[in-house]
Short mmCIF file of C-alpha atoms and ligand atoms in Angstrom, two decimals:
data_model
loop_
_atom_site.label_atom_id
_atom_site.label_comp_id
_atom_site.label_asym_id
_atom_site.label_seq_id
_atom_site.Cartn_x
_atom_site.Cartn_y
_atom_site.Cartn_z
CA UNK A 1 7.60 3.87 -4.20
CA UNK A 2 8.85 6.96 -2.52
CA UNK A 3 11.93 8.81 -1.57
CA UNK A 4 11.20 9.46 2.07
CA UNK A 5 11.82 7.60 5.23
CA UNK A 6 8.87 5.48 6.36
CA UNK A 7 8.77 7.42 9.62
CA UNK A 8 8.70 10.80 7.94
CA UNK A 9 5.00 11.35 8.32
CA UNK A 10 4.92 14.74 6.70
CA UNK A 11 5.71 12.92 3.51
CA UNK A 12 2.85 10.50 3.39
CA UNK A 13 3.07 7.34 1.46
CA UNK A 14 0.40 5.22 -0.04
CA UNK A 15 0.49 1.89 -1.66
CA UNK A 16 1.26 1.53 -5.32
CA UNK A 17 -0.31 -0.38 -8.16
CA UNK A 18 1.29 -2.43 -10.93
CA UNK A 19 0.00 -3.69 -14.26
CA UNK A 20 1.63 -5.65 -17.09
CA UNK A 21 0.54 -7.30 -20.30
CA UNK A 22 2.51 -9.56 -22.64
CA UNK A 23 1.61 -10.55 -26.18
CA UNK A 24 -0.88 -8.02 -27.51
CA UNK A 25 -0.78 -5.13 -29.99
CA UNK A 26 -0.99 -1.69 -28.42
CA UNK A 27 0.15 -3.08 -25.08
CA UNK A 28 0.88 0.39 -23.67
CA UNK A 29 -2.69 1.58 -24.31
CA UNK A 30 -3.95 -1.46 -22.37
CA UNK A 31 -1.57 -0.66 -19.52
CA UNK A 32 -2.81 2.94 -19.43
CA UNK A 33 -6.36 1.62 -19.04
CA UNK A 34 -5.29 -0.86 -16.37
CA UNK A 35 -3.53 1.89 -14.44
CA UNK A 36 -6.73 3.96 -14.49
CA UNK A 37 -8.43 1.15 -12.56
CA UNK A 38 -5.56 1.11 -10.05
CA UNK A 39 -5.46 4.87 -9.59
CA UNK A 40 -6.80 4.60 -6.02
CA UNK A 41 -3.50 2.88 -5.10
CA UNK A 42 -1.43 5.97 -5.88
CA UNK A 43 -2.20 9.25 -7.53
CA UNK A 44 1.04 11.15 -7.50
CA UNK A 45 2.97 9.57 -10.34
CA UNK A 46 2.55 7.05 -13.11
CA UNK A 47 4.77 5.38 -15.68
CA UNK A 48 4.64 2.91 -18.54
CA UNK A 49 7.48 1.04 -20.24
CA UNK A 50 6.86 -1.01 -23.36
CA UNK A 51 8.98 -3.28 -25.52
CA UNK A 52 9.07 -3.41 -29.28
CA UNK A 53 11.41 -6.21 -30.36
CA UNK A 54 14.41 -5.60 -28.11
CA UNK A 55 13.81 -1.83 -27.82
CA UNK A 56 12.29 -0.32 -24.66
CA UNK A 57 10.28 2.91 -24.64
CA UNK A 58 9.07 4.68 -21.51
CA UNK A 59 6.98 7.57 -20.38
CA UNK A 60 6.84 8.67 -16.75
CA UNK A 61 5.01 11.58 -15.23
CA UNK A 62 4.12 13.15 -11.93
CA UNK A 63 0.37 13.23 -11.37
CA UNK A 64 -2.47 10.87 -12.17
CA UNK A 65 -2.87 8.64 -15.22
CA UNK A 66 -5.58 10.85 -16.70
CA UNK A 67 -3.98 13.83 -18.36
CA UNK A 68 -0.61 12.09 -18.59
CA UNK A 69 -1.39 8.93 -20.53
CA UNK A 70 -4.52 9.65 -22.49
CA UNK A 71 -2.91 11.61 -25.28
CA UNK A 72 -2.57 9.83 -28.61
CA UNK A 73 0.85 11.34 -29.07
CA UNK A 74 2.20 9.68 -25.93
CA UNK A 75 0.55 6.32 -26.49
CA UNK A 76 1.72 6.31 -30.13
CA UNK A 77 5.30 6.70 -28.96
CA UNK A 78 4.87 3.62 -26.75
CA UNK A 79 4.61 1.01 -29.45
CA UNK A 80 5.11 -2.65 -28.69
CA UNK A 81 3.43 -5.90 -27.79
CA UNK A 82 4.49 -6.02 -24.12
CA UNK A 83 4.29 -3.30 -21.52
CA UNK A 84 4.26 -2.75 -17.78
CA UNK A 85 3.20 0.21 -15.71
CA UNK A 86 3.02 1.62 -12.23
CA UNK A 87 1.02 4.14 -10.22
CA UNK A 88 2.45 5.40 -7.01
CA UNK A 89 2.10 7.69 -4.14
CA UNK A 90 5.08 9.96 -3.69
CA UNK A 91 6.26 13.28 -2.49
CA UNK A 92 6.24 15.98 -5.09
CA UNK A 93 9.08 18.31 -5.90
CA UNK A 94 12.26 18.46 -7.84
CA UNK A 95 14.04 15.25 -8.63
CA UNK A 96 11.20 12.86 -7.90
CA UNK A 97 10.65 12.01 -11.57
CA UNK A 98 13.73 9.81 -11.48
CA UNK A 99 11.97 7.66 -8.88
CA UNK A 100 8.86 7.15 -10.97
CA UNK A 101 8.49 3.54 -12.03
CA UNK A 102 8.91 1.35 -13.99
CA UNK A 103 12.62 1.72 -13.30
CA UNK A 104 14.67 0.71 -16.31
CA UNK A 105 18.22 -0.53 -16.87
CA UNK A 106 20.41 -2.09 -19.54
CA UNK A 107 21.72 -5.35 -18.16
CA UNK A 108 24.18 -7.73 -19.79
CA UNK A 109 21.11 -9.67 -20.98
CA UNK A 110 19.50 -6.55 -22.51
CA UNK A 111 16.76 -4.20 -21.38
CA UNK A 112 15.10 -4.67 -17.98
CA UNK A 113 12.18 -2.73 -16.49
CA UNK A 114 10.69 -3.24 -13.06
CA UNK A 115 7.42 -2.10 -11.44
CA UNK A 116 7.10 -2.77 -7.70
CA UNK A 117 4.30 -2.66 -5.15
CA UNK A 118 5.54 -3.15 -1.62
CA UNK A 119 8.53 -2.13 0.40
CA UNK A 120 11.87 -3.83 0.85
CA UNK A 121 12.62 -3.76 4.55
CA UNK A 122 16.39 -4.25 4.17
CA UNK A 123 16.83 -1.86 1.21
CA UNK A 124 19.06 0.55 3.12
CA UNK A 125 21.40 -2.18 4.29
CA UNK A 126 21.61 -3.72 0.80
CA UNK A 127 22.11 -0.35 -0.81
CA UNK A 128 24.96 0.58 1.56
CA UNK A 129 26.65 -2.69 0.68
CA UNK A 130 26.12 -2.29 -3.08
CA UNK A 131 27.41 1.29 -3.05
CA UNK A 132 30.47 0.14 -1.11
CA UNK A 133 31.13 -2.28 -3.96
CA UNK A 134 30.80 0.38 -6.65
CA UNK A 135 27.13 0.41 -7.64
CA UNK A 136 25.98 3.83 -8.78
CA UNK A 137 22.32 4.39 -8.00
CA UNK A 138 20.12 6.49 -10.26
CA UNK A 139 17.24 6.92 -7.82
CA UNK A 140 16.50 6.81 -4.11
CA UNK A 141 13.98 4.03 -4.58
CA UNK A 142 14.23 0.78 -2.64
CA UNK A 143 13.27 -1.02 -5.85
CA UNK A 144 16.54 -0.07 -7.50
CA UNK A 145 18.46 -2.44 -5.20
CA UNK A 146 16.80 -5.34 -7.04
CA UNK A 147 18.23 -4.10 -10.36
CA UNK A 148 21.74 -3.84 -8.88
CA UNK A 149 21.48 -7.24 -7.22
CA UNK A 150 20.46 -8.75 -10.56
CA UNK A 151 23.23 -6.90 -12.42
CA UNK A 152 25.93 -8.02 -10.00
CA UNK A 153 24.72 -11.59 -9.44
CA UNK A 154 27.27 -14.33 -10.17
CA UNK A 155 24.60 -16.60 -11.66
CA UNK A 156 24.51 -17.16 -15.42
CA UNK A 157 20.94 -16.83 -16.68
CA UNK A 158 18.77 -13.78 -16.08
CA UNK A 159 16.20 -15.92 -14.29
CA UNK A 160 18.80 -17.31 -11.89
CA UNK A 161 20.22 -13.83 -11.31
CA UNK A 162 16.74 -12.55 -10.58
CA UNK A 163 16.02 -15.35 -8.12
CA UNK A 164 19.41 -14.77 -6.52
CA UNK A 165 18.48 -11.08 -6.08
CA UNK A 166 15.09 -11.87 -4.57
CA UNK A 167 16.64 -14.26 -2.07
CA UNK A 168 18.60 -11.32 -0.65
CA UNK A 169 15.68 -8.94 -0.19
CA UNK A 170 13.31 -8.89 2.78
CA UNK A 171 9.86 -7.44 2.97
CA UNK A 172 6.99 -7.06 0.56
CA UNK A 173 7.14 -7.15 -3.20
CA UNK A 174 4.72 -7.78 -5.97
CA UNK A 175 6.79 -7.23 -9.08
CA UNK A 176 6.18 -7.03 -12.79
CA UNK A 177 9.40 -7.00 -14.80
CA UNK A 178 9.93 -6.77 -18.52
CA UNK A 179 13.05 -8.34 -19.93
CA UNK A 180 14.50 -8.46 -23.44
CA UNK A 181 12.85 -11.89 -23.82
CA UNK A 182 9.56 -11.63 -21.96
CA UNK A 183 7.82 -10.75 -18.72
CA UNK A 184 8.30 -11.89 -15.12
CA UNK A 185 5.62 -11.47 -12.45
CA UNK A 186 6.27 -12.50 -8.88
CA UNK A 187 5.12 -12.14 -5.33
CA UNK A 188 7.22 -12.26 -2.17
CA UNK A 189 7.24 -15.55 -0.24
CA UNK A 190 4.57 -14.33 2.20
CA UNK A 191 2.42 -12.75 -0.53
CA UNK A 192 2.10 -9.57 1.49
CA UNK A 193 0.94 -7.39 -1.41
CA UNK A 194 -1.61 -8.72 -3.90
CA UNK A 195 -1.02 -9.69 -7.54
CA UNK A 196 -3.40 -11.40 -9.94
CA UNK A 197 -3.14 -12.97 -13.36
CA UNK A 198 -5.62 -12.76 -16.23
CA UNK A 199 -5.91 -13.58 -19.92
CA UNK A 200 -7.16 -11.69 -22.87
CA UNK A 201 -7.01 -13.77 -26.03
CA UNK A 202 -3.46 -15.11 -26.24
CA UNK A 203 -2.05 -12.38 -23.99
CA UNK A 204 -1.23 -12.72 -20.30
CA UNK A 205 -2.11 -9.88 -17.94
CA UNK A 206 -0.83 -9.20 -14.41
CA UNK A 207 -2.27 -6.59 -12.07
CA UNK A 208 -2.40 -5.57 -8.42
CA UNK A 209 -6.17 -6.01 -8.41
CA UNK A 210 -8.84 -7.71 -10.48
CA UNK A 211 -10.59 -4.38 -11.18
CA UNK A 212 -7.78 -3.65 -13.64
CA UNK A 213 -8.48 -6.93 -15.44
CA UNK A 214 -12.17 -6.00 -15.63
CA UNK A 215 -11.36 -2.67 -17.22
CA UNK A 216 -9.30 -4.12 -20.06
CA UNK A 217 -11.74 -6.98 -20.63
CA UNK A 218 -9.35 -9.67 -19.39
CA UNK A 219 -10.58 -12.84 -17.77
CA UNK A 220 -9.41 -13.38 -14.17
CA UNK A 221 -7.40 -16.59 -14.02
CA UNK A 222 -6.04 -16.68 -10.46
CA UNK A 223 -3.83 -14.93 -7.93
CA UNK A 224 -0.10 -15.17 -8.39
CA UNK A 225 0.69 -17.38 -5.39
CA UNK A 226 2.88 -16.15 -2.54
CA UNK A 227 6.48 -17.02 -3.47
CA UNK A 228 5.52 -17.79 -7.06
CA UNK A 229 7.46 -16.43 -9.99
CA UNK A 230 5.78 -16.58 -13.38
CA UNK A 231 7.77 -16.17 -16.59
CA UNK A 232 6.06 -15.45 -19.90
CA UNK A 233 8.20 -15.95 -23.01
CA UNK A 234 6.83 -16.10 -26.57
CA UNK A 235 3.31 -16.73 -25.33
CA UNK A 236 4.45 -19.62 -23.07
CA UNK A 237 3.91 -19.42 -19.32
CA UNK A 238 6.15 -21.10 -16.75
CA UNK A 239 5.64 -21.04 -13.01
CA UNK A 240 8.62 -21.30 -10.63
CA UNK A 241 8.70 -21.63 -6.85
CA UNK A 242 12.18 -20.69 -5.80
CA UNK A 243 11.41 -20.17 -2.09
CA UNK A 244 10.77 -22.70 0.67
CA UNK A 245 7.06 -23.12 1.47
CA UNK A 246 5.81 -20.66 4.06
CA UNK A 247 2.51 -19.84 5.67
CA UNK A 248 1.31 -16.95 3.45
CA UNK A 249 0.67 -13.62 5.18
CA UNK A 250 -1.25 -11.38 2.78
CA UNK A 251 -1.96 -7.88 4.10
CA UNK A 252 -5.34 -7.79 5.83
CA UNK A 253 -5.53 -4.02 5.34
CA UNK A 254 -6.09 -4.62 1.62
CA UNK A 255 -9.51 -5.93 2.68
CA UNK A 256 -10.10 -3.15 5.18
CA UNK A 257 -9.17 -0.17 3.04
CA UNK A 258 -6.76 -0.35 0.11
CA UNK A 259 -8.28 -2.54 -2.51
CA UNK A 260 -11.32 -1.43 -4.39
CA UNK A 261 -14.49 -3.12 -3.09
CA UNK A 262 -15.17 -4.55 -6.56
CA UNK A 263 -11.84 -6.44 -6.49
CA UNK A 264 -11.26 -10.07 -5.62
CA UNK A 265 -8.18 -10.30 -3.39
CA UNK A 266 -6.68 -13.75 -2.80
CA UNK A 267 -9.96 -15.36 -3.77
CA UNK A 268 -12.24 -13.20 -1.56
CA UNK A 269 -14.56 -10.41 -2.62
CA UNK A 270 -13.35 -7.27 -0.87
CA UNK A 271 -16.92 -5.97 -0.78
CA UNK A 272 -18.19 -9.09 1.03
CA UNK A 273 -15.35 -9.02 3.54
CA UNK A 274 -16.06 -5.34 4.28
CA UNK A 275 -19.77 -6.01 4.75
CA UNK A 276 -18.85 -8.93 6.99
CA UNK A 277 -16.66 -6.67 9.14
CA UNK A 278 -19.61 -4.30 9.55
CA UNK A 279 -21.82 -7.21 10.62
CA UNK A 280 -19.19 -8.33 13.14
CA UNK A 281 -19.05 -4.80 14.53
CA UNK A 282 -22.82 -4.76 14.98
CA UNK A 283 -22.64 -8.08 16.85
CA UNK A 284 -19.69 -7.08 19.02
CA UNK A 285 -20.61 -3.44 19.72
CA UNK A 286 -24.34 -2.85 19.21
CA UNK A 287 -25.78 0.61 19.69
CA UNK A 288 -29.23 2.11 19.81
CA UNK A 289 -29.50 4.58 16.92
CA UNK A 290 -31.89 5.94 14.27
CA UNK A 291 -29.51 5.62 11.35
CA UNK A 292 -26.29 3.89 10.29
CA UNK A 293 -24.25 6.42 8.32
CA UNK A 294 -21.10 5.53 6.38
CA UNK A 295 -18.09 7.81 6.21
CA UNK A 296 -17.92 7.78 2.42
CA UNK A 297 -16.59 6.07 0.49
CA UNK A 298 -14.34 3.75 2.44
CA UNK A 299 -16.85 3.10 5.26
CA UNK A 300 -19.79 2.31 2.97
CA UNK A 301 -19.69 -1.51 2.64
CA UNK A 302 -19.04 -1.96 6.39
CA UNK A 303 -21.92 0.42 7.19
CA UNK A 304 -24.21 -1.66 4.97
CA UNK A 305 -23.15 -4.78 6.85
CA UNK A 306 -23.72 -3.05 10.20
CA UNK A 307 -27.16 -1.89 9.07
CA UNK A 308 -28.22 -5.33 7.78
CA UNK A 309 -27.04 -7.05 10.96
CA UNK A 310 -28.53 -4.50 13.38
CA UNK A 311 -31.73 -3.70 11.48
CA UNK A 312 -30.97 0.03 11.85
CA UNK A 313 -31.68 1.83 8.55
CA UNK A 314 -28.71 2.77 6.36
CA UNK A 315 -28.75 6.41 5.29
CA UNK A 316 -26.41 8.80 3.54
CA UNK A 317 -25.85 11.41 6.22
CA UNK A 318 -22.55 12.59 4.77
CA UNK A 319 -22.13 13.49 1.13
CA UNK A 320 -18.73 13.30 -0.42
CA UNK A 321 -17.43 15.54 -3.16
CA UNK A 322 -15.73 13.45 -5.80
CA UNK A 323 -13.68 16.34 -7.09
CA UNK A 324 -11.03 16.22 -4.36
CA UNK A 325 -8.48 13.49 -3.67
CA UNK A 326 -8.23 11.33 -0.57
CA UNK A 327 -7.86 13.47 2.54
CA UNK A 328 -4.99 11.37 3.74
CA UNK A 329 -2.75 12.34 0.87
CA UNK A 330 -2.69 16.06 1.58
CA UNK A 331 0.75 16.87 2.91
CA UNK A 332 1.04 18.67 6.24
CA UNK A 333 -1.42 18.70 9.13
CA UNK A 334 -2.82 22.14 8.27
CA UNK A 335 -3.90 21.24 4.76
CA UNK A 336 -5.04 17.75 5.71
CA UNK A 337 -7.29 19.33 8.32
CA UNK A 338 -8.95 21.54 5.69
CA UNK A 339 -9.12 18.62 3.28
CA UNK A 340 -11.73 16.87 5.42
CA UNK A 341 -14.12 19.80 5.02
CA UNK A 342 -13.43 20.00 1.33
CA UNK A 343 -14.37 16.40 0.90
CA UNK A 344 -17.38 15.79 3.15
CA UNK A 345 -20.56 17.68 3.93
CA UNK A 346 -23.42 16.86 6.31
CA UNK A 347 -26.86 16.00 5.01
CA UNK A 348 -28.41 18.33 7.60
CA UNK A 349 -32.13 17.63 7.16
CA UNK A 350 -31.45 13.91 7.62
CA UNK A 351 -29.24 13.94 10.71
CA UNK A 352 -30.84 16.84 12.60
CA UNK A 353 -32.19 15.57 15.94
CA UNK A 354 -31.26 11.94 15.21
CA UNK A 355 -29.11 9.38 17.03
CA UNK A 356 -26.59 8.20 14.50
CA UNK A 357 -23.91 5.54 14.27
CA UNK A 358 -21.05 6.45 11.95
CA UNK A 359 -19.01 3.68 10.35
CA UNK A 360 -15.49 4.25 8.99
CA UNK A 361 -12.79 1.79 8.00
CA UNK A 362 -9.99 2.99 10.27
CA UNK A 363 -8.63 5.66 12.56
CA UNK A 364 -5.03 6.63 11.89
CA UNK A 365 -4.31 10.06 13.40
CA UNK A 366 -7.96 10.66 14.25
CA UNK A 367 -8.23 13.78 12.07
CA UNK A 368 -11.06 12.44 9.92
CA UNK A 369 -13.12 11.05 12.80
CA UNK A 370 -12.86 14.23 14.84
CA UNK A 371 -13.96 16.41 11.91
CA UNK A 372 -16.80 14.12 10.92
CA UNK A 373 -18.15 13.86 14.46
CA UNK A 374 -18.00 17.66 14.81
CA UNK A 375 -19.73 18.03 11.45
CA UNK A 376 -22.56 15.72 12.56
CA UNK A 377 -23.00 17.63 15.83
CA UNK A 378 -23.05 20.98 14.01
CA UNK A 379 -25.75 19.50 11.77
CA UNK A 380 -27.86 18.81 14.86
CA UNK A 381 -27.28 15.08 15.50
CA UNK A 382 -28.58 14.17 18.98
CA UNK A 383 -26.03 11.38 19.55
CA UNK A 384 -22.98 10.41 17.52
CA UNK A 385 -21.59 6.89 17.91
CA UNK A 386 -18.49 5.81 16.02
CA UNK A 387 -17.80 2.24 14.87
CA UNK A 388 -14.52 1.38 13.18
CA UNK A 389 -14.22 -1.52 10.75
CA UNK A 390 -10.70 -2.48 11.82
CA UNK A 391 -8.92 -2.97 15.15
CA UNK A 392 -6.99 0.04 16.49
CA UNK A 393 -4.03 0.90 14.21
CA UNK A 394 -1.18 0.72 16.73
CA UNK A 395 1.93 0.05 14.62
CA UNK A 396 3.63 1.48 11.53
CA UNK A 397 3.69 -0.53 8.33
CA UNK A 398 7.03 -1.38 6.73
CA UNK A 399 5.53 -3.16 3.75
CA UNK A 400 4.51 -0.29 1.50
CA UNK A 401 1.48 1.12 3.29
CA UNK A 402 1.13 4.70 4.30
CA UNK A 403 1.17 4.85 8.07
CA UNK A 404 2.83 7.60 10.03
CA UNK A 405 5.48 7.28 12.69
CA UNK A 406 4.12 5.25 15.57
CA UNK A 407 3.76 8.15 18.00
CA UNK A 408 1.42 9.88 15.53
CA UNK A 409 -0.98 6.92 15.54
CA UNK A 410 -3.85 7.86 17.83
CA UNK A 411 -4.30 4.30 19.08
CA UNK A 412 -0.62 4.00 19.98
CA UNK A 413 -0.95 6.96 22.35
CA UNK A 414 -4.43 6.67 23.77
CA UNK A 415 -6.80 4.13 25.25
CA UNK A 416 -10.12 3.59 23.47
CA UNK A 417 -11.86 5.80 26.04
CA UNK A 418 -9.26 8.54 25.51
CA UNK A 419 -9.73 8.20 21.75
CA UNK A 420 -13.49 8.54 22.19
CA UNK A 421 -12.92 11.70 24.15
CA UNK A 422 -10.50 13.00 21.51
CA UNK A 423 -12.91 12.50 18.61
CA UNK A 424 -15.81 13.78 20.79
CA UNK A 425 -18.09 10.81 20.09
CA UNK A 426 -20.76 9.48 22.47
CA UNK A 427 -19.30 6.01 22.05
CA UNK A 428 -16.46 4.45 20.09
CA UNK A 429 -15.76 0.80 19.27
CA UNK A 430 -13.41 -1.07 16.95
CA UNK A 431 -13.95 -4.53 15.50
CA UNK A 432 -11.89 -7.15 17.35
CA UNK A 433 -9.00 -8.87 15.59
CA UNK A 434 -10.95 -12.17 15.70
CA UNK A 435 -14.01 -10.41 14.30
CA UNK A 436 -11.86 -9.12 11.44
CA UNK A 437 -10.51 -12.60 10.76
CA UNK A 438 -14.02 -14.06 10.87
CA UNK A 439 -15.17 -11.52 8.27
CA UNK A 440 -12.18 -12.50 6.14
CA UNK A 441 -13.37 -16.12 6.21
CA UNK A 442 -11.28 -17.56 9.07
CA UNK A 443 -12.73 -19.04 12.28
CA UNK A 444 -10.25 -17.15 14.37
CA UNK A 445 -6.73 -15.69 14.23
CA UNK A 446 -4.17 -18.42 14.85
CA UNK A 447 -1.90 -16.53 17.20
CA UNK A 448 1.11 -18.74 16.59
CA UNK A 449 0.71 -18.72 12.82
CA UNK A 450 -1.55 -15.85 11.75
CA UNK A 451 -3.12 -16.24 8.33
CA UNK A 452 -2.63 -12.57 7.40
CA UNK A 453 -0.12 -9.82 7.95
CA UNK A 454 -1.91 -7.79 10.60
CA UNK A 455 1.20 -6.09 11.99
CA UNK A 456 -0.44 -2.64 11.92
CA UNK A 457 -2.92 -3.92 14.51
CA UNK A 458 -0.88 -6.48 16.44
CA UNK A 459 2.79 -5.53 15.93
CA UNK A 460 3.45 -9.12 14.74
CA UNK A 461 5.70 -8.30 11.77
CA UNK A 462 6.09 -11.38 9.59
CA UNK A 463 9.62 -10.58 8.34
CA UNK A 464 12.88 -9.31 9.72
CA UNK A 465 13.01 -5.50 9.66
CA UNK A 466 16.70 -4.92 9.13
CA UNK A 467 16.46 -1.23 8.24
CA UNK A 468 14.11 -0.35 11.08
CA UNK A 469 16.29 -2.14 13.59
CA UNK A 470 19.37 -0.40 12.18
CA UNK A 471 17.53 2.90 12.44
CA UNK A 472 16.68 2.26 16.08
CA UNK A 473 20.34 1.49 16.78
CA UNK A 474 21.38 4.67 14.97
CA UNK A 475 18.86 6.65 17.05
CA UNK A 476 20.26 5.16 20.22
CA UNK A 477 23.83 5.88 19.09
CA UNK A 478 22.87 9.46 18.25
CA UNK A 479 21.30 9.88 21.68
CA UNK A 480 24.42 8.48 23.31
CA UNK A 481 26.63 10.76 21.22
CA UNK A 482 24.47 13.75 22.00
CA UNK A 483 24.74 12.93 25.69
CA UNK A 484 28.51 12.53 25.52
CA UNK A 485 28.73 15.73 23.42
CA UNK A 486 26.88 17.69 26.02
CA UNK A 487 29.22 16.37 28.71
CA UNK A 488 32.19 17.53 26.64
CA UNK A 489 33.38 14.03 25.60
CA UNK A 490 34.72 13.58 22.09
CA UNK A 491 32.65 11.52 19.58
CA UNK A 492 35.03 8.60 19.48
CA UNK A 493 32.29 6.12 18.46
CA UNK A 494 31.47 7.80 15.16
CA UNK A 495 32.12 5.17 12.47
CA UNK A 496 34.70 6.74 10.17
CA UNK A 497 34.24 6.70 6.41
CA UNK A 498 30.67 5.47 6.75
CA UNK A 499 28.26 6.20 3.95
CA UNK A 500 25.57 8.73 4.74
CA UNK A 501 22.30 6.96 5.49
CA UNK A 502 19.90 7.18 2.63
CA UNK A 503 16.23 7.80 2.88
CA UNK A 504 14.16 4.71 2.33
CA UNK A 505 11.32 4.52 -0.11
CA UNK A 506 8.24 2.43 -0.48
CA UNK A 507 6.07 1.40 -3.38
P1 AMP B 601 -7.05 9.80 10.08
O1 AMP B 601 -7.88 10.97 9.69
O2 AMP B 601 -5.59 10.14 10.15
O3 AMP B 601 -7.51 9.10 11.31
O4 AMP B 601 -7.14 8.74 8.88
C1 AMP B 601 -8.24 7.90 8.78
C2 AMP B 601 -8.87 8.02 7.43
O5 AMP B 601 -7.88 7.85 6.42
C3 AMP B 601 -9.90 6.94 7.25
O6 AMP B 601 -11.11 7.57 6.89
C4 AMP B 601 -9.39 6.04 6.14
O7 AMP B 601 -10.39 5.88 5.15
C5 AMP B 601 -8.19 6.75 5.57
N1 AMP B 601 -6.97 5.90 5.57
C6 AMP B 601 -6.59 4.96 6.43
N2 AMP B 601 -5.39 4.44 6.10
C7 AMP B 601 -4.99 5.09 5.00
C8 AMP B 601 -3.83 5.03 4.16
N3 AMP B 601 -2.84 4.20 4.44
N4 AMP B 601 -3.77 5.84 3.08
C9 AMP B 601 -4.74 6.70 2.83
N5 AMP B 601 -5.84 6.82 3.58
C10 AMP B 601 -5.98 6.04 4.65
#
């Protein structure tokens, strides 16, 4: 969840993580633990809301879970037997605390808290409409439109109002909501973002990834199905399927990069899929080298797979400092550029004079690859080959993943040979889209009905993108107006009394 436009690439966005538990003492302490396990999904803000009887208590903070939620004083204030929480990537700065989730509201039915992973791709359009009809927004988050749609729904029960709201939103959402009566967990009809369910004693647990279940000692039951809405009230669980059946399109990038390798996403071990991608790469783009070297940590499982398949020894030629955050989350090109050096260092004695094949999960802007290749050359590597465990990232994501504006994506601007030249490698290859699907357990990608959302690689967006399309129209209108301005013509097309366009946010 974030307050910036998805194309504003100086304000990087990451995915978010959600966790909820219903029916256990000290629920908030369990959520704090669960959020620790999801910290890789967003490090800039965290929040927990719990319910004690009908009363809701919340704590939200900028920064990671550690340091914000491990004090007894804070956890003691969050008493109750149900709680939900959220970690997110965000911009920092004044005013962002009001966007930290769970968002909370008092509805006619009582308290309501919502934690969202994903991005609603028609949030701007819905928000404009709601504001026109008198809604007063408290945040700039796309998630808040769901609260207003629920609050203004003409249906009678909270569940019907909630379903009515969801039927109006487009895009990606894995949601955990706490109501005055219980907890609701649901996943958008295409299941773009992950969500799993577990049990611990009599309590039900929901989380973005299974690693969070492991941490709290919950047993993994199953994934929440795409389009499924699960309601837990007084220890009873009910599953609803309010949407027509669709071919699910879970995000394939969860397997490539986002999810932790020790998670099970939609029934598959992320670690095995990543190793499988590495093996595919070795089959598709073999190379003669002395060592296979992962770009740690995200390239490690794929490098192992590459090494096993090719028979080239796996070695740690780059050592990563664990005391700095992900390079990608440093704002601004200047700092991001330094961040790579902060994070990685060459194992000089190992790579000196050797032909090496580096394996990383993806190239976005190319900053990391360029720095790492340079680092290997400075350390004396004789040849540096780069293998990437995903197809070229050519398109922006509108479903809650941090990708910059399209023109900043290296692969959208350059051919593979030009990219190789840019990162100064001796060779560069990406896994094919079919190779990626094979590693994810499919024979091939069904072009007419793909089994995953792979829009960042193919541009095949599985939903309507109302806000993006509106934005493109606005850009065109602005260009037209600018042209007519410069020719001295009055701006007679400016829509009068229109609301200012709000920045979109993702979760
Ligand atoms: P870049 O340096 O811009 O090419 O980014 C590529 C590096 O960022 C890779 O090493 C990935 O591990 C990492 N990465 C890729 N996608 C994301 C993302 N959405 N959020 C954070 N890091 C990412």
